[in-house]
Amino acid sequence: GFNSFHVIWKDKNNRIHKEPLNPYSITFKQGIQHVQHNLQRRSHFISGADELINFECKFDKCKPEISSKMNDSDILLHDIYKYLHHYPIIQVHWEIDYYFMVPYKRTICIERNNLPKSVPFQDIVISLNQKTKFNPLLYECDLHKLKMIGDTIHVKKLLHEVIKNDYLCDLIICQHINNKKEEKKFYDNIKQQINYNEKDENGELILNDKILTILNELKILYHDDIHKQMGYPLQLHYIRAILLYCGKSCN
């Protein structure tokens, strides 16, 4: 039966996959399209990258080797492989180069243009600066509180590290000051307002979004429709790290 006819292909992680195809009703072109569809669907569920950039069959590396003209014809797989020993109980190897990307419509812009001065955390119950005592008898529905406590600690530690390495300018709306003395005074004043202590790595920072304007970018990305549809998988400090890496001088 045709279920004995398999096309074998290897993904970028060297995992081997088998595609059963009916050689009596499927052309080579349809077989390639079938593999492309399965790769596209798989890539979508793994990483969301399902926009095709390149998909090319390396005909000279196929086993057995086949003519590149096959891609432009409607020849059946049966007519290509019927001369092989033990056909149709055979396995053939196709070499395919492919690349997918996440569509631009599902990417998030991290430009800091026209950001509002303050955006409330609509879905976050515990504020970033509220100290919450740990309750060992939490209900299961309260587990999100633990997550928020942990997120806040990581956010403060990350900001502390950025400020310690003299990149406070990446966290605020910078003001161009020519005088070095005035510039130092400006930054020292901000550090005092947010309760920055270089030796306190556990982070007793005050997360004031009117001063640390990067917090507004974090809030916008956290509540983005795409992140919501994904089930809010990224913790706050992960989003913060991405923001700093992609668009700031401290990267």
PDB file of C-alpha atoms in Angstrom:
ATOM      1  CA  GLY A   1       0.000   0.000   0.000  1.00  0.00           C
ATOM      2  CA  PHE A   2       1.040   3.649  -0.414  1.00  0.00           C
ATOM      3  CA  ASN A   3       1.543   4.015   3.356  1.00  0.00           C
ATOM      4  CA  SER A   4       4.810   2.151   2.858  1.00  0.00           C
ATOM      5  CA  PHE A   5       6.130   5.068   0.751  1.00  0.00           C
ATOM      6  CA  HIS A   6       7.850   7.628   3.009  1.00  0.00           C
ATOM      7  CA  VAL A   7       9.717  10.863   2.456  1.00  0.00           C
ATOM      8  CA  ILE A   8      12.352  11.438   5.141  1.00  0.00           C
ATOM      9  CA  TRP A   9      13.488  14.942   6.100  1.00  0.00           C
ATOM     10  CA  LYS A  10      15.680  16.310   8.856  1.00  0.00           C
ATOM     11  CA  ASP A  11      14.965  19.554  10.715  1.00  0.00           C
ATOM     12  CA  LYS A  12      17.472  22.151  11.922  1.00  0.00           C
ATOM     13  CA  ASN A  13      17.857  20.284  15.227  1.00  0.00           C
ATOM     14  CA  ASN A  14      18.811  17.099  13.346  1.00  0.00           C
ATOM     15  CA  ARG A  15      15.553  15.397  14.297  1.00  0.00           C
ATOM     16  CA  ILE A  16      14.325  12.963  11.652  1.00  0.00           C
ATOM     17  CA  HIS A  17      10.736  13.144  10.422  1.00  0.00           C
ATOM     18  CA  LYS A  18       8.805  10.848   8.096  1.00  0.00           C
ATOM     19  CA  GLU A  19       6.009  11.901   5.766  1.00  0.00           C
ATOM     20  CA  PRO A  20       3.825   9.112   4.306  1.00  0.00           C
ATOM     21  CA  LEU A  21       2.676  10.118   0.821  1.00  0.00           C
ATOM     22  CA  ASN A  22       0.543   8.392  -1.789  1.00  0.00           C
ATOM     23  CA  PRO A  23       2.827   8.190  -4.847  1.00  0.00           C
ATOM     24  CA  TYR A  24      -0.075   7.201  -7.137  1.00  0.00           C
ATOM     25  CA  SER A  25      -2.055  10.422  -6.599  1.00  0.00           C
ATOM     26  CA  ILE A  26       0.481  13.031  -5.395  1.00  0.00           C
ATOM     27  CA  THR A  27       2.866  14.885  -7.672  1.00  0.00           C
ATOM     28  CA  PHE A  28       6.347  15.900  -6.594  1.00  0.00           C
ATOM     29  CA  LYS A  29       5.194  19.520  -6.458  1.00  0.00           C
ATOM     30  CA  GLN A  30       2.247  18.624  -4.204  1.00  0.00           C
ATOM     31  CA  GLY A  31       4.545  16.560  -1.978  1.00  0.00           C
ATOM     32  CA  ILE A  32       6.885  19.524  -1.500  1.00  0.00           C
ATOM     33  CA  GLN A  33       3.899  21.778  -0.704  1.00  0.00           C
ATOM     34  CA  HIS A  34       2.665  19.218   1.823  1.00  0.00           C
ATOM     35  CA  VAL A  35       6.040  19.224   3.612  1.00  0.00           C
ATOM     36  CA  GLN A  36       6.129  23.032   3.510  1.00  0.00           C
ATOM     37  CA  HIS A  37       2.667  23.239   5.076  1.00  0.00           C
ATOM     38  CA  ASN A  38       3.644  20.871   7.889  1.00  0.00           C
ATOM     39  CA  LEU A  39       6.890  22.774   8.539  1.00  0.00           C
ATOM     40  CA  GLN A  40       5.018  26.074   8.565  1.00  0.00           C
ATOM     41  CA  ARG A  41       2.411  24.768  10.987  1.00  0.00           C
ATOM     42  CA  ARG A  42       5.076  23.283  13.251  1.00  0.00           C
ATOM     43  CA  SER A  43       7.110  26.496  13.263  1.00  0.00           C
ATOM     44  CA  HIS A  44       3.973  28.495  14.092  1.00  0.00           C
ATOM     45  CA  PHE A  45       3.213  26.457  17.216  1.00  0.00           C
ATOM     46  CA  ILE A  46       6.842  26.405  18.402  1.00  0.00           C
ATOM     47  CA  SER A  47       7.814  30.049  17.932  1.00  0.00           C
ATOM     48  CA  GLY A  48       5.064  31.866  16.016  1.00  0.00           C
ATOM     49  CA  ALA A  49       7.376  32.107  12.989  1.00  0.00           C
ATOM     50  CA  ASP A  50       5.174  31.083  10.075  1.00  0.00           C
ATOM     51  CA  GLU A  51       5.856  33.677   7.380  1.00  0.00           C
ATOM     52  CA  LEU A  52       7.816  31.985   4.606  1.00  0.00           C
ATOM     53  CA  ILE A  53      11.159  33.589   3.744  1.00  0.00           C
ATOM     54  CA  ASN A  54      12.788  30.804   1.790  1.00  0.00           C
ATOM     55  CA  PHE A  55      11.857  27.258   0.842  1.00  0.00           C
ATOM     56  CA  GLU A  56      14.160  25.454  -1.549  1.00  0.00           C
ATOM     57  CA  CYS A  57      14.632  21.819  -2.429  1.00  0.00           C
ATOM     58  CA  LYS A  58      18.296  20.833  -2.964  1.00  0.00           C
ATOM     59  CA  PHE A  59      17.703  18.439  -5.843  1.00  0.00           C
ATOM     60  CA  ASP A  60      21.347  17.379  -6.173  1.00  0.00           C
ATOM     61  CA  LYS A  61      21.398  16.316  -2.505  1.00  0.00           C
ATOM     62  CA  CYS A  62      18.183  14.278  -2.638  1.00  0.00           C
ATOM     63  CA  LYS A  63      18.601  10.526  -2.365  1.00  0.00           C
ATOM     64  CA  PRO A  64      18.138   9.289  -4.999  1.00  0.00           C
ATOM     65  CA  GLU A  65      19.033  12.481  -6.858  1.00  0.00           C
ATOM     66  CA  ILE A  66      16.221  13.940  -8.951  1.00  0.00           C
ATOM     67  CA  SER A  67      16.016  16.585 -11.674  1.00  0.00           C
ATOM     68  CA  SER A  68      15.184  20.184 -10.712  1.00  0.00           C
ATOM     69  CA  LYS A  69      12.639  20.144 -13.571  1.00  0.00           C
ATOM     70  CA  MET A  70      10.387  18.020 -11.370  1.00  0.00           C
ATOM     71  CA  ASN A  71       9.399  21.101  -9.398  1.00  0.00           C
ATOM     72  CA  ASP A  72       7.837  22.690 -12.486  1.00  0.00           C
ATOM     73  CA  SER A  73       5.995  19.629 -13.692  1.00  0.00           C
ATOM     74  CA  ASP A  74       2.967  17.640 -12.602  1.00  0.00           C
ATOM     75  CA  ILE A  75       4.723  14.298 -12.662  1.00  0.00           C
ATOM     76  CA  LEU A  76       3.526  11.812 -10.052  1.00  0.00           C
ATOM     77  CA  LEU A  77       5.848  10.510  -7.373  1.00  0.00           C
ATOM     78  CA  HIS A  78       5.044   7.072  -8.770  1.00  0.00           C
ATOM     79  CA  ASP A  79       6.600   7.953 -12.136  1.00  0.00           C
ATOM     80  CA  ILE A  80       9.750   9.288 -10.458  1.00  0.00           C
ATOM     81  CA  TYR A  81      10.429   6.378  -8.124  1.00  0.00           C
ATOM     82  CA  LYS A  82       8.760   3.351  -9.763  1.00  0.00           C
ATOM     83  CA  TYR A  83      12.120   2.117 -11.088  1.00  0.00           C
ATOM     84  CA  LEU A  84      13.613   1.741  -7.619  1.00  0.00           C
ATOM     85  CA  HIS A  85      14.086  -1.696  -6.116  1.00  0.00           C
ATOM     86  CA  HIS A  86      11.282  -2.733  -3.686  1.00  0.00           C
ATOM     87  CA  TYR A  87       9.063   0.173  -4.811  1.00  0.00           C
ATOM     88  CA  PRO A  88       6.621   1.276  -3.316  1.00  0.00           C
ATOM     89  CA  ILE A  89       7.997  -0.029  -0.015  1.00  0.00           C
ATOM     90  CA  ILE A  90      10.816   2.529   0.001  1.00  0.00           C
ATOM     91  CA  GLN A  91      12.051   5.592   1.801  1.00  0.00           C
ATOM     92  CA  VAL A  92      13.403   8.569  -0.152  1.00  0.00           C
ATOM     93  CA  HIS A  93      15.395  11.510   1.196  1.00  0.00           C
ATOM     94  CA  TRP A  94      14.590  15.129   0.294  1.00  0.00           C
ATOM     95  CA  GLU A  95      17.046  17.906   1.206  1.00  0.00           C
ATOM     96  CA  ILE A  96      15.178  21.160   1.896  1.00  0.00           C
ATOM     97  CA  ASP A  97      16.397  24.584   3.033  1.00  0.00           C
ATOM     98  CA  TYR A  98      13.690  26.653   4.686  1.00  0.00           C
ATOM     99  CA  TYR A  99      13.364  29.803   6.756  1.00  0.00           C
ATOM    100  CA  PHE A 100      10.335  31.275   8.488  1.00  0.00           C
ATOM    101  CA  MET A 101       9.978  34.506  10.426  1.00  0.00           C
ATOM    102  CA  VAL A 102       7.434  36.023  12.791  1.00  0.00           C
ATOM    103  CA  PRO A 103       5.176  38.297  10.658  1.00  0.00           C
ATOM    104  CA  TYR A 104       5.647  42.007  11.267  1.00  0.00           C
ATOM    105  CA  LYS A 105       1.983  42.328  12.225  1.00  0.00           C
ATOM    106  CA  ARG A 106       2.704  40.145  15.259  1.00  0.00           C
ATOM    107  CA  THR A 107       5.886  41.943  16.346  1.00  0.00           C
ATOM    108  CA  ILE A 108       5.985  44.619  19.027  1.00  0.00           C
ATOM    109  CA  CYS A 109       7.508  48.036  18.465  1.00  0.00           C
ATOM    110  CA  ILE A 110       9.745  49.113  21.355  1.00  0.00           C
ATOM    111  CA  GLU A 111      10.276  52.690  20.228  1.00  0.00           C
ATOM    112  CA  ARG A 112       9.717  55.147  23.061  1.00  0.00           C
ATOM    113  CA  ASN A 113       7.889  57.700  20.890  1.00  0.00           C
ATOM    114  CA  ASN A 114       4.636  59.232  22.141  1.00  0.00           C
ATOM    115  CA  LEU A 115       4.464  57.126  25.288  1.00  0.00           C
ATOM    116  CA  PRO A 116       1.997  58.332  27.913  1.00  0.00           C
ATOM    117  CA  LYS A 117       3.530  59.623  31.109  1.00  0.00           C
ATOM    118  CA  SER A 118       1.663  57.143  33.246  1.00  0.00           C
ATOM    119  CA  VAL A 119      -0.087  53.880  32.426  1.00  0.00           C
ATOM    120  CA  PRO A 120      -1.803  52.010  35.265  1.00  0.00           C
ATOM    121  CA  PHE A 121      -1.306  48.285  35.778  1.00  0.00           C
ATOM    122  CA  GLN A 122      -4.899  47.287  35.075  1.00  0.00           C
ATOM    123  CA  ASP A 123      -4.590  43.595  35.848  1.00  0.00           C
ATOM    124  CA  ILE A 124      -1.882  43.612  38.508  1.00  0.00           C
ATOM    125  CA  VAL A 125      -3.321  43.535  42.005  1.00  0.00           C
ATOM    126  CA  ILE A 126      -0.148  44.120  43.965  1.00  0.00           C
ATOM    127  CA  SER A 127       1.558  47.427  43.161  1.00  0.00           C
ATOM    128  CA  LEU A 128       5.263  47.329  42.447  1.00  0.00           C
ATOM    129  CA  ASN A 129       6.108  49.232  45.616  1.00  0.00           C
ATOM    130  CA  GLN A 130       3.651  47.568  47.992  1.00  0.00           C
ATOM    131  CA  LYS A 131       5.324  45.313  50.555  1.00  0.00           C
ATOM    132  CA  THR A 132       3.310  42.140  50.964  1.00  0.00           C
ATOM    133  CA  LYS A 133       3.839  39.730  53.815  1.00  0.00           C
ATOM    134  CA  PHE A 134       4.195  36.116  52.787  1.00  0.00           C
ATOM    135  CA  ASN A 135       1.236  33.998  53.818  1.00  0.00           C
ATOM    136  CA  PRO A 136       2.087  30.249  53.979  1.00  0.00           C
ATOM    137  CA  LEU A 137      -1.633  29.430  53.812  1.00  0.00           C
ATOM    138  CA  LEU A 138      -2.337  30.960  50.424  1.00  0.00           C
ATOM    139  CA  TYR A 139      -5.253  29.687  48.404  1.00  0.00           C
ATOM    140  CA  GLU A 140      -4.406  28.355  44.957  1.00  0.00           C
ATOM    141  CA  CYS A 141      -6.135  31.378  43.415  1.00  0.00           C
ATOM    142  CA  ASP A 142      -3.649  33.620  45.274  1.00  0.00           C
ATOM    143  CA  LEU A 143      -0.583  32.147  43.596  1.00  0.00           C
ATOM    144  CA  HIS A 144      -0.438  35.081  41.185  1.00  0.00           C
ATOM    145  CA  LYS A 145       0.440  37.233  44.214  1.00  0.00           C
ATOM    146  CA  LEU A 146       3.576  35.195  44.782  1.00  0.00           C
ATOM    147  CA  LYS A 147       4.473  35.591  41.116  1.00  0.00           C
ATOM    148  CA  MET A 148       4.071  39.356  41.336  1.00  0.00           C
ATOM    149  CA  ILE A 149       6.218  39.539  44.485  1.00  0.00           C
ATOM    150  CA  GLY A 150       8.951  37.567  42.718  1.00  0.00           C
ATOM    151  CA  ASP A 151       8.647  39.688  39.573  1.00  0.00           C
ATOM    152  CA  THR A 152       8.989  42.913  41.563  1.00  0.00           C
ATOM    153  CA  ILE A 153      12.163  41.711  43.285  1.00  0.00           C
ATOM    154  CA  HIS A 154      13.732  40.763  39.932  1.00  0.00           C
ATOM    155  CA  VAL A 155      12.722  44.092  38.375  1.00  0.00           C
ATOM    156  CA  LYS A 156      14.323  46.044  41.211  1.00  0.00           C
ATOM    157  CA  LYS A 157      17.515  43.967  41.064  1.00  0.00           C
ATOM    158  CA  LEU A 158      17.791  44.495  37.314  1.00  0.00           C
ATOM    159  CA  LEU A 159      17.265  48.254  37.607  1.00  0.00           C
ATOM    160  CA  HIS A 160      19.786  48.399  40.435  1.00  0.00           C
ATOM    161  CA  GLU A 161      22.383  46.700  38.236  1.00  0.00           C
ATOM    162  CA  VAL A 162      21.693  49.090  35.343  1.00  0.00           C
ATOM    163  CA  ILE A 163      22.047  52.160  37.584  1.00  0.00           C
ATOM    164  CA  LYS A 164      25.165  50.733  39.256  1.00  0.00           C
ATOM    165  CA  ASN A 165      26.793  50.431  35.830  1.00  0.00           C
ATOM    166  CA  ASP A 166      26.075  54.121  35.100  1.00  0.00           C
ATOM    167  CA  TYR A 167      23.204  53.618  32.677  1.00  0.00           C
ATOM    168  CA  LEU A 168      20.517  55.463  34.598  1.00  0.00           C
ATOM    169  CA  CYS A 169      19.985  57.486  31.407  1.00  0.00           C
ATOM    170  CA  ASP A 170      18.400  54.387  29.815  1.00  0.00           C
ATOM    171  CA  LEU A 171      15.684  54.328  32.459  1.00  0.00           C
ATOM    172  CA  ILE A 172      14.566  57.949  32.312  1.00  0.00           C
ATOM    173  CA  ILE A 173      13.860  60.778  29.881  1.00  0.00           C
ATOM    174  CA  CYS A 174      17.354  62.147  29.441  1.00  0.00           C
ATOM    175  CA  GLN A 175      18.132  65.824  29.643  1.00  0.00           C
ATOM    176  CA  HIS A 176      21.133  67.134  27.731  1.00  0.00           C
ATOM    177  CA  ILE A 177      23.384  68.842  30.271  1.00  0.00           C
ATOM    178  CA  ASN A 178      26.773  70.183  29.164  1.00  0.00           C
ATOM    179  CA  ASN A 179      28.058  70.858  32.646  1.00  0.00           C
ATOM    180  CA  LYS A 180      29.425  67.645  34.192  1.00  0.00           C
ATOM    181  CA  LYS A 181      28.846  68.944  37.694  1.00  0.00           C
ATOM    182  CA  GLU A 182      25.217  69.794  36.934  1.00  0.00           C
ATOM    183  CA  GLU A 183      24.763  66.422  35.227  1.00  0.00           C
ATOM    184  CA  LYS A 184      26.028  64.559  38.297  1.00  0.00           C
ATOM    185  CA  LYS A 185      23.755  66.642  40.505  1.00  0.00           C
ATOM    186  CA  PHE A 186      20.805  65.799  38.239  1.00  0.00           C
ATOM    187  CA  TYR A 187      21.445  62.040  38.416  1.00  0.00           C
ATOM    188  CA  ASP A 188      22.182  62.102  42.147  1.00  0.00           C
ATOM    189  CA  ASN A 189      18.871  63.826  42.730  1.00  0.00           C
ATOM    190  CA  ILE A 190      17.042  61.101  40.777  1.00  0.00           C
ATOM    191  CA  LYS A 191      18.850  58.361  42.700  1.00  0.00           C
ATOM    192  CA  GLN A 192      17.780  59.998  45.937  1.00  0.00           C
ATOM    193  CA  GLN A 193      14.149  60.204  44.805  1.00  0.00           C
ATOM    194  CA  ILE A 194      14.029  56.499  43.940  1.00  0.00           C
ATOM    195  CA  ASN A 195      15.896  55.513  47.120  1.00  0.00           C
ATOM    196  CA  TYR A 196      18.917  54.100  45.262  1.00  0.00           C
ATOM    197  CA  ASN A 197      21.657  52.621  47.432  1.00  0.00           C
ATOM    198  CA  GLU A 198      24.629  51.145  45.564  1.00  0.00           C
ATOM    199  CA  LYS A 199      25.314  48.576  48.299  1.00  0.00           C
ATOM    200  CA  ASP A 200      21.707  47.421  48.539  1.00  0.00           C
ATOM    201  CA  GLU A 201      21.579  44.831  45.742  1.00  0.00           C
ATOM    202  CA  ASN A 202      18.310  43.346  47.037  1.00  0.00           C
ATOM    203  CA  GLY A 203      16.670  46.472  45.754  1.00  0.00           C
ATOM    204  CA  GLU A 204      14.703  48.857  47.911  1.00  0.00           C
ATOM    205  CA  LEU A 205      14.162  51.067  44.880  1.00  0.00           C
ATOM    206  CA  ILE A 206      10.981  53.080  44.605  1.00  0.00           C
ATOM    207  CA  LEU A 207       9.538  52.210  41.212  1.00  0.00           C
ATOM    208  CA  ASN A 208       8.130  55.586  40.275  1.00  0.00           C
ATOM    209  CA  ASP A 209       6.979  55.551  36.651  1.00  0.00           C
ATOM    210  CA  LYS A 210       7.057  59.358  36.474  1.00  0.00           C
ATOM    211  CA  ILE A 211      10.801  59.228  37.110  1.00  0.00           C
ATOM    212  CA  LEU A 212      11.756  55.816  35.704  1.00  0.00           C
ATOM    213  CA  THR A 213       9.825  56.279  32.483  1.00  0.00           C
ATOM    214  CA  ILE A 214      10.948  52.910  31.155  1.00  0.00           C
ATOM    215  CA  LEU A 215       8.297  51.448  33.474  1.00  0.00           C
ATOM    216  CA  ASN A 216       5.657  52.820  31.110  1.00  0.00           C
ATOM    217  CA  GLU A 217       7.174  50.898  28.222  1.00  0.00           C
ATOM    218  CA  LEU A 218       7.159  47.770  30.369  1.00  0.00           C
ATOM    219  CA  LYS A 219       3.482  48.221  31.230  1.00  0.00           C
ATOM    220  CA  ILE A 220       2.495  48.803  27.613  1.00  0.00           C
ATOM    221  CA  LEU A 221       4.292  45.666  26.431  1.00  0.00           C
ATOM    222  CA  TYR A 222       3.001  43.578  29.340  1.00  0.00           C
ATOM    223  CA  HIS A 223      -0.608  44.463  28.500  1.00  0.00           C
ATOM    224  CA  ASP A 224      -0.136  44.186  24.740  1.00  0.00           C
ATOM    225  CA  ASP A 225      -2.874  42.142  23.045  1.00  0.00           C
ATOM    226  CA  ILE A 226      -0.321  39.651  21.711  1.00  0.00           C
ATOM    227  CA  HIS A 227       1.129  39.025  25.178  1.00  0.00           C
ATOM    228  CA  LYS A 228      -2.407  38.643  26.533  1.00  0.00           C
ATOM    229  CA  GLN A 229      -3.327  36.114  23.830  1.00  0.00           C
ATOM    230  CA  MET A 230      -0.177  34.155  24.697  1.00  0.00           C
ATOM    231  CA  GLY A 231      -1.349  33.943  28.317  1.00  0.00           C
ATOM    232  CA  TYR A 232       1.169  36.467  29.741  1.00  0.00           C
ATOM    233  CA  PRO A 233       4.158  34.053  29.590  1.00  0.00           C
ATOM    234  CA  LEU A 234       6.878  36.693  30.070  1.00  0.00           C
ATOM    235  CA  GLN A 235       7.661  37.905  33.559  1.00  0.00           C
ATOM    236  CA  LEU A 236       8.192  41.616  34.107  1.00  0.00           C
ATOM    237  CA  HIS A 237      11.988  41.426  34.389  1.00  0.00           C
ATOM    238  CA  TYR A 238      12.194  39.424  31.136  1.00  0.00           C
ATOM    239  CA  ILE A 239      10.345  42.184  29.275  1.00  0.00           C
ATOM    240  CA  ARG A 240      12.567  44.756  30.950  1.00  0.00           C
ATOM    241  CA  ALA A 241      15.701  42.885  29.878  1.00  0.00           C
ATOM    242  CA  ILE A 242      14.421  42.711  26.282  1.00  0.00           C
ATOM    243  CA  LEU A 243      13.720  46.448  26.279  1.00  0.00           C
ATOM    244  CA  LEU A 244      17.195  47.243  27.569  1.00  0.00           C
ATOM    245  CA  TYR A 245      18.905  44.861  25.170  1.00  0.00           C
ATOM    246  CA  CYS A 246      17.045  45.948  22.042  1.00  0.00           C
ATOM    247  CA  GLY A 247      16.880  49.691  22.359  1.00  0.00           C
ATOM    248  CA  LYS A 248      19.212  51.063  25.013  1.00  0.00           C
ATOM    249  CA  SER A 249      22.879  51.969  25.247  1.00  0.00           C
ATOM    250  CA  CYS A 250      23.531  49.526  28.095  1.00  0.00           C
ATOM    251  CA  ASN A 251      23.130  46.507  25.800  1.00  0.00           C
TER     252      ASN A 251
END
